[in-house]
Amino acid sequence: MKILVTGGTGYIGSHTAVSLIENGYGVVIVDNLSNSKESVVDKIREITGVKPVFYNADLLDKETLGAIVKREKPQSVIHFAGLKAVGESVAVPLKYYGNNVVGTINLLEAMAENGVGDFVFSSSATVYGKPASVPIREDFPLSATNPYGATKLMIEGILRDVHAADNTMNIAVLRYFNPVGAHKSGLIGENPNGIPNNLVPYMMQVAAEKLDFLRVFGDDYGTKDGTGVRDYIHVTDLAEGHVLALKKLEKKPGMVVYNLGTGIGYSVLEMIGTFSSVLGRDLPYKIVERRPGDIDECYADTALAEREIGFKAKKSLRDMFEDGWNFQLKN
Ligand code: NAD
Ligand code: WQD
């Protein structure tokens, strides 16, 4: 069975391509390389022994996209391609609405024209806005706090409407919490351009002495030690979640929405403690002001995904840091 993976040379897409191949699926990647490198295709081959088909194409190029879907006739599509930097989305919102929303509409149209009916979408815990309580269940109220989050919310709404209009379309919306870590080979992982915005990539660069110290954004939150609490999930666990979601779609369930997280919240200070123990030295940090827009706590209620698709994250926080650090050292 052939799966079209948009954004498949990116961070989560490349790990999912590996899991798909290991589970016997054929993989066709479409990526415009705006935030990844074509060399990832060879790394996927090195890990799995199978080289995915690769198209360097932009979802905004409707004609080329339509031709690819027509030629490949995939059974399902997993849609990772999108822009994801929250701060940049505030500065250049139209770029985000154009790329993420229009790109998704083009993809759905190409699927409809070619009779492809199974769709898995990369959504985010950001759609819960500032949750009233934790752990967060899928039926909690949704809201957006920045244009990036608004694109995810809009796309989820578009998918609900598309499904209402055509209930032969099977859709899985996966809301990721905080993906971190890397494949244990160290061949693929997260390699952000410039100074990272996210916690773990920033910690990696401090440990590699490319940055002097970690700035801990506030220690006066209503959490166990005052620092922000998040649900970090190993990217290979997350990748496995996509295989389980595809298997669910093969049973034609209609539309489903699942959180993909571990259900465990770790504070920034706990993150520093675990990484320091993996490194065998203290990671330097300073407490600074809160980062605007941050929330106290965000972690998943994972019961629905466990019950309906058998998803349960297996890897520990230590695994996430060991594998992330291994990737950092090799790259
Ligand atoms: P990534 O940037 O590593 O991967 C996205 C890929 O999409 C990149 O390879 C990029 O080149 C490609 N792309 C972007 N726009 C495109 C377009 N118009 N046409 C073709 N290719 C295009 O990001 P990631 O971390 O792997 O995230 C994958 C998806 O998961 C994104 O939709 C993101 O919003 C979502 N997500 C990510 C996180 C996270 O923390 N990493 C959390 C929740 C949700
Ligand atoms: C985690 C914690 C920070 C950096 C973001 C997006 C979200 C989703 C995942 C895509 C917070 C603290 C961070 C630093 C710090 N992406 N921190 N120093 O904000 O939970 O979520 O990525 O969908 O949409 O908003 O992740 O890694 O930026 O922050 O103290 O240098 O680490 O305050 O408590 P976040 P993050």
PDB file of N, CA and C in Angstrom, residues 271-327:
ATOM      1  N   MET A 271      13.503  19.026  33.023  1.00  0.00           N
ATOM      2  CA  MET A 271      14.163  18.772  31.729  1.00  0.00           C
ATOM      3  C   MET A 271      15.669  19.005  31.871  1.00  0.00           C
ATOM      4  N   ILE A 272      16.022  20.109  32.533  1.00  0.00           N
ATOM      5  CA  ILE A 272      17.445  20.429  32.724  1.00  0.00           C
ATOM      6  C   ILE A 272      18.116  19.330  33.559  1.00  0.00           C
ATOM      7  N   GLY A 273      17.424  18.870  34.596  1.00  0.00           N
ATOM      8  CA  GLY A 273      17.978  17.830  35.474  1.00  0.00           C
ATOM      9  C   GLY A 273      18.252  16.546  34.696  1.00  0.00           C
ATOM     10  N   THR A 274      17.291  16.108  33.890  1.00  0.00           N
ATOM     11  CA  THR A 274      17.478  14.846  33.153  1.00  0.00           C
ATOM     12  C   THR A 274      18.578  14.984  32.109  1.00  0.00           C
ATOM     13  N   PHE A 275      18.595  16.098  31.394  1.00  0.00           N
ATOM     14  CA  PHE A 275      19.623  16.258  30.356  1.00  0.00           C
ATOM     15  C   PHE A 275      21.012  16.356  31.005  1.00  0.00           C
ATOM     16  N   SER A 276      21.105  17.045  32.143  1.00  0.00           N
ATOM     17  CA  SER A 276      22.401  17.147  32.835  1.00  0.00           C
ATOM     18  C   SER A 276      22.893  15.767  33.223  1.00  0.00           C
ATOM     19  N   SER A 277      21.976  14.911  33.646  1.00  0.00           N
ATOM     20  CA  SER A 277      22.395  13.561  34.058  1.00  0.00           C
ATOM     21  C   SER A 277      22.832  12.736  32.836  1.00  0.00           C
ATOM     22  N   VAL A 278      22.182  12.930  31.675  1.00  0.00           N
ATOM     23  CA  VAL A 278      22.614  12.237  30.448  1.00  0.00           C
ATOM     24  C   VAL A 278      24.004  12.733  30.030  1.00  0.00           C
ATOM     25  N   LEU A 279      24.216  14.050  30.167  1.00  0.00           N
ATOM     26  CA  LEU A 279      25.507  14.631  29.747  1.00  0.00           C
ATOM     27  C   LEU A 279      26.633  14.315  30.722  1.00  0.00           C
ATOM     28  N   GLY A 280      26.262  14.075  32.007  1.00  0.00           N
ATOM     29  CA  GLY A 280      27.279  13.896  33.046  1.00  0.00           C
ATOM     30  C   GLY A 280      27.904  15.217  33.465  1.00  0.00           C
ATOM     31  N   ARG A 281      27.235  16.320  33.181  1.00  0.00           N
ATOM     32  CA  ARG A 281      27.679  17.659  33.631  1.00  0.00           C
ATOM     33  C   ARG A 281      26.453  18.556  33.700  1.00  0.00           C
ATOM     34  N   ASP A 282      26.576  19.698  34.413  1.00  0.00           N
ATOM     35  CA  ASP A 282      25.410  20.580  34.562  1.00  0.00           C
ATOM     36  C   ASP A 282      25.212  21.422  33.316  1.00  0.00           C
ATOM     37  N   LEU A 283      23.973  21.478  32.856  1.00  0.00           N
ATOM     38  CA  LEU A 283      23.646  22.365  31.735  1.00  0.00           C
ATOM     39  C   LEU A 283      23.479  23.783  32.306  1.00  0.00           C
ATOM     40  N   PRO A 284      24.254  24.759  31.828  1.00  0.00           N
ATOM     41  CA  PRO A 284      24.121  26.109  32.397  1.00  0.00           C
ATOM     42  C   PRO A 284      22.786  26.768  32.035  1.00  0.00           C
ATOM     43  N   TYR A 285      22.156  27.429  33.045  1.00  0.00           N
ATOM     44  CA  TYR A 285      20.890  28.127  32.761  1.00  0.00           C
ATOM     45  C   TYR A 285      20.732  29.332  33.662  1.00  0.00           C
ATOM     46  N   LYS A 286      19.862  30.256  33.228  1.00  0.00           N
ATOM     47  CA  LYS A 286      19.488  31.404  34.063  1.00  0.00           C
ATOM     48  C   LYS A 286      17.984  31.580  33.976  1.00  0.00           C
ATOM     49  N   ILE A 287      17.393  31.909  35.114  1.00  0.00           N
ATOM     50  CA  ILE A 287      15.957  32.205  35.104  1.00  0.00           C
ATOM     51  C   ILE A 287      15.780  33.629  34.562  1.00  0.00           C
ATOM     52  N   VAL A 288      14.931  33.807  33.585  1.00  0.00           N
ATOM     53  CA  VAL A 288      14.654  35.137  33.025  1.00  0.00           C
ATOM     54  C   VAL A 288      13.138  35.370  33.041  1.00  0.00           C
ATOM     55  N   GLU A 289      12.713  36.497  32.438  1.00  0.00           N
ATOM     56  CA  GLU A 289      11.281  36.832  32.369  1.00  0.00           C
ATOM     57  C   GLU A 289      10.484  35.750  31.644  1.00  0.00           C
ATOM     58  N   ARG A 290       9.175  35.727  31.887  1.00  0.00           N
ATOM     59  CA  ARG A 290       8.283  34.845  31.133  1.00  0.00           C
ATOM     60  C   ARG A 290       8.325  35.202  29.645  1.00  0.00           C
ATOM     61  N   ARG A 291       8.100  34.234  28.792  1.00  0.00           N
ATOM     62  CA  ARG A 291       7.974  34.494  27.358  1.00  0.00           C
ATOM     63  C   ARG A 291       6.498  34.812  27.071  1.00  0.00           C
ATOM     64  N   PRO A 292       6.204  35.945  26.391  1.00  0.00           N
ATOM     65  CA  PRO A 292       4.802  36.290  26.153  1.00  0.00           C
ATOM     66  C   PRO A 292       4.056  35.159  25.447  1.00  0.00           C
ATOM     67  N   GLY A 293       2.833  34.913  25.888  1.00  0.00           N
ATOM     68  CA  GLY A 293       1.996  33.905  25.218  1.00  0.00           C
ATOM     69  C   GLY A 293       2.129  32.505  25.803  1.00  0.00           C
ATOM     70  N   ASP A 294       3.135  32.278  26.663  1.00  0.00           N
ATOM     71  CA  ASP A 294       3.304  30.931  27.234  1.00  0.00           C
ATOM     72  C   ASP A 294       2.212  30.625  28.261  1.00  0.00           C
ATOM     73  N   ILE A 295       1.894  29.348  28.383  1.00  0.00           N
ATOM     74  CA  ILE A 295       0.920  28.915  29.381  1.00  0.00           C
ATOM     75  C   ILE A 295       1.631  28.110  30.474  1.00  0.00           C
ATOM     76  N   ASP A 296       0.928  27.917  31.595  1.00  0.00           N
ATOM     77  CA  ASP A 296       1.534  27.201  32.724  1.00  0.00           C
ATOM     78  C   ASP A 296       1.815  25.741  32.368  1.00  0.00           C
ATOM     79  N   GLU A 297       0.714  25.037  32.031  1.00  0.00           N
ATOM     80  CA  GLU A 297       0.829  23.578  31.893  1.00  0.00           C
ATOM     81  C   GLU A 297       0.081  23.100  30.673  1.00  0.00           C
ATOM     82  N   CYS A 298       0.638  22.107  29.994  1.00  0.00           N
ATOM     83  CA  CYS A 298      -0.020  21.519  28.838  1.00  0.00           C
ATOM     84  C   CYS A 298       0.403  20.057  28.754  1.00  0.00           C
ATOM     85  N   TYR A 299      -0.504  19.156  29.092  1.00  0.00           N
ATOM     86  CA  TYR A 299      -0.233  17.739  28.829  1.00  0.00           C
ATOM     87  C   TYR A 299      -1.514  17.000  28.519  1.00  0.00           C
ATOM     88  N   ALA A 300      -1.329  15.877  27.807  1.00  0.00           N
ATOM     89  CA  ALA A 300      -2.455  15.204  27.165  1.00  0.00           C
ATOM     90  C   ALA A 300      -3.169  14.226  28.078  1.00  0.00           C
ATOM     91  N   ASP A 301      -4.478  14.119  27.870  1.00  0.00           N
ATOM     92  CA  ASP A 301      -5.206  12.920  28.301  1.00  0.00           C
ATOM     93  C   ASP A 301      -5.068  11.961  27.120  1.00  0.00           C
ATOM     94  N   THR A 302      -4.428  10.829  27.336  1.00  0.00           N
ATOM     95  CA  THR A 302      -4.098   9.927  26.230  1.00  0.00           C
ATOM     96  C   THR A 302      -5.063   8.737  26.140  1.00  0.00           C
ATOM     97  N   ALA A 303      -6.130   8.767  26.949  1.00  0.00           N
ATOM     98  CA  ALA A 303      -7.010   7.584  27.050  1.00  0.00           C
ATOM     99  C   ALA A 303      -7.682   7.231  25.718  1.00  0.00           C
ATOM    100  N   LEU A 304      -8.142   8.245  24.971  1.00  0.00           N
ATOM    101  CA  LEU A 304      -8.897   7.964  23.735  1.00  0.00           C
ATOM    102  C   LEU A 304      -8.006   7.274  22.697  1.00  0.00           C
ATOM    103  N   ALA A 305      -6.797   7.813  22.482  1.00  0.00           N
ATOM    104  CA  ALA A 305      -5.884   7.209  21.493  1.00  0.00           C
ATOM    105  C   ALA A 305      -5.473   5.810  21.930  1.00  0.00           C
ATOM    106  N   GLU A 306      -5.333   5.610  23.235  1.00  0.00           N
ATOM    107  CA  GLU A 306      -4.962   4.275  23.714  1.00  0.00           C
ATOM    108  C   GLU A 306      -6.104   3.285  23.488  1.00  0.00           C
ATOM    109  N   ARG A 307      -7.331   3.731  23.802  1.00  0.00           N
ATOM    110  CA  ARG A 307      -8.487   2.845  23.681  1.00  0.00           C
ATOM    111  C   ARG A 307      -8.799   2.534  22.210  1.00  0.00           C
ATOM    112  N   GLU A 308      -8.774   3.560  21.357  1.00  0.00           N
ATOM    113  CA  GLU A 308      -9.264   3.366  19.985  1.00  0.00           C
ATOM    114  C   GLU A 308      -8.204   2.892  19.001  1.00  0.00           C
ATOM    115  N   ILE A 309      -6.941   3.271  19.183  1.00  0.00           N
ATOM    116  CA  ILE A 309      -5.915   2.820  18.225  1.00  0.00           C
ATOM    117  C   ILE A 309      -4.747   2.111  18.915  1.00  0.00           C
ATOM    118  N   GLY A 310      -4.849   1.926  20.214  1.00  0.00           N
ATOM    119  CA  GLY A 310      -3.793   1.198  20.932  1.00  0.00           C
ATOM    120  C   GLY A 310      -2.491   1.974  21.021  1.00  0.00           C
ATOM    121  N   PHE A 311      -2.606   3.316  21.001  1.00  0.00           N
ATOM    122  CA  PHE A 311      -1.384   4.120  21.056  1.00  0.00           C
ATOM    123  C   PHE A 311      -0.941   4.341  22.499  1.00  0.00           C
ATOM    124  N   LYS A 312       0.320   4.001  22.771  1.00  0.00           N
ATOM    125  CA  LYS A 312       0.902   4.303  24.078  1.00  0.00           C
ATOM    126  C   LYS A 312       2.379   4.594  23.874  1.00  0.00           C
ATOM    127  N   ALA A 313       2.807   5.800  24.240  1.00  0.00           N
ATOM    128  CA  ALA A 313       4.218   6.155  24.061  1.00  0.00           C
ATOM    129  C   ALA A 313       5.074   5.257  24.953  1.00  0.00           C
ATOM    130  N   LYS A 314       6.207   4.764  24.399  1.00  0.00           N
ATOM    131  CA  LYS A 314       7.025   3.797  25.142  1.00  0.00           C
ATOM    132  C   LYS A 314       8.294   4.421  25.708  1.00  0.00           C
ATOM    133  N   LYS A 315       8.771   5.488  25.065  1.00  0.00           N
ATOM    134  CA  LYS A 315      10.116   5.970  25.416  1.00  0.00           C
ATOM    135  C   LYS A 315      10.088   6.983  26.553  1.00  0.00           C
ATOM    136  N   SER A 316      11.145   6.937  27.365  1.00  0.00           N
ATOM    137  CA  SER A 316      11.248   7.807  28.548  1.00  0.00           C
ATOM    138  C   SER A 316      11.877   9.143  28.171  1.00  0.00           C
ATOM    139  N   LEU A 317      11.824  10.057  29.112  1.00  0.00           N
ATOM    140  CA  LEU A 317      12.463  11.359  28.907  1.00  0.00           C
ATOM    141  C   LEU A 317      13.971  11.181  28.684  1.00  0.00           C
ATOM    142  N   ARG A 318      14.561  10.235  29.412  1.00  0.00           N
ATOM    143  CA  ARG A 318      15.988   9.961  29.250  1.00  0.00           C
ATOM    144  C   ARG A 318      16.287   9.498  27.818  1.00  0.00           C
ATOM    145  N   ASP A 319      15.438   8.611  27.268  1.00  0.00           N
ATOM    146  CA  ASP A 319      15.599   8.174  25.868  1.00  0.00           C
ATOM    147  C   ASP A 319      15.576   9.380  24.921  1.00  0.00           C
ATOM    148  N   MET A 320      14.649  10.297  25.198  1.00  0.00           N
ATOM    149  CA  MET A 320      14.499  11.469  24.312  1.00  0.00           C
ATOM    150  C   MET A 320      15.795  12.270  24.295  1.00  0.00           C
ATOM    151  N   PHE A 321      16.392  12.483  25.488  1.00  0.00           N
ATOM    152  CA  PHE A 321      17.633  13.260  25.549  1.00  0.00           C
ATOM    153  C   PHE A 321      18.816  12.476  24.990  1.00  0.00           C
ATOM    154  N   GLU A 322      18.887  11.169  25.290  1.00  0.00           N
ATOM    155  CA  GLU A 322      20.027  10.383  24.777  1.00  0.00           C
ATOM    156  C   GLU A 322      20.023  10.377  23.249  1.00  0.00           C
ATOM    157  N   ASP A 323      18.847  10.148  22.654  1.00  0.00           N
ATOM    158  CA  ASP A 323      18.767  10.069  21.193  1.00  0.00           C
ATOM    159  C   ASP A 323      18.944  11.449  20.542  1.00  0.00           C
ATOM    160  N   GLY A 324      18.393  12.475  21.189  1.00  0.00           N
ATOM    161  CA  GLY A 324      18.558  13.837  20.670  1.00  0.00           C
ATOM    162  C   GLY A 324      20.025  14.260  20.695  1.00  0.00           C
ATOM    163  N   TRP A 325      20.707  13.906  21.791  1.00  0.00           N
ATOM    164  CA  TRP A 325      22.120  14.281  21.954  1.00  0.00           C
ATOM    165  C   TRP A 325      22.994  13.491  20.971  1.00  0.00           C
ATOM    166  N   ASN A 326      22.673  12.231  20.768  1.00  0.00           N
ATOM    167  CA  ASN A 326      23.398  11.408  19.792  1.00  0.00           C
ATOM    168  C   ASN A 326      23.304  12.043  18.393  1.00  0.00           C
ATOM    169  N   PHE A 327      22.093  12.501  18.039  1.00  0.00           N
ATOM    170  CA  PHE A 327      21.905  13.151  16.733  1.00  0.00           C
ATOM    171  C   PHE A 327      22.730  14.444  16.672  1.00  0.00           C
TER     172      PHE A 327
END
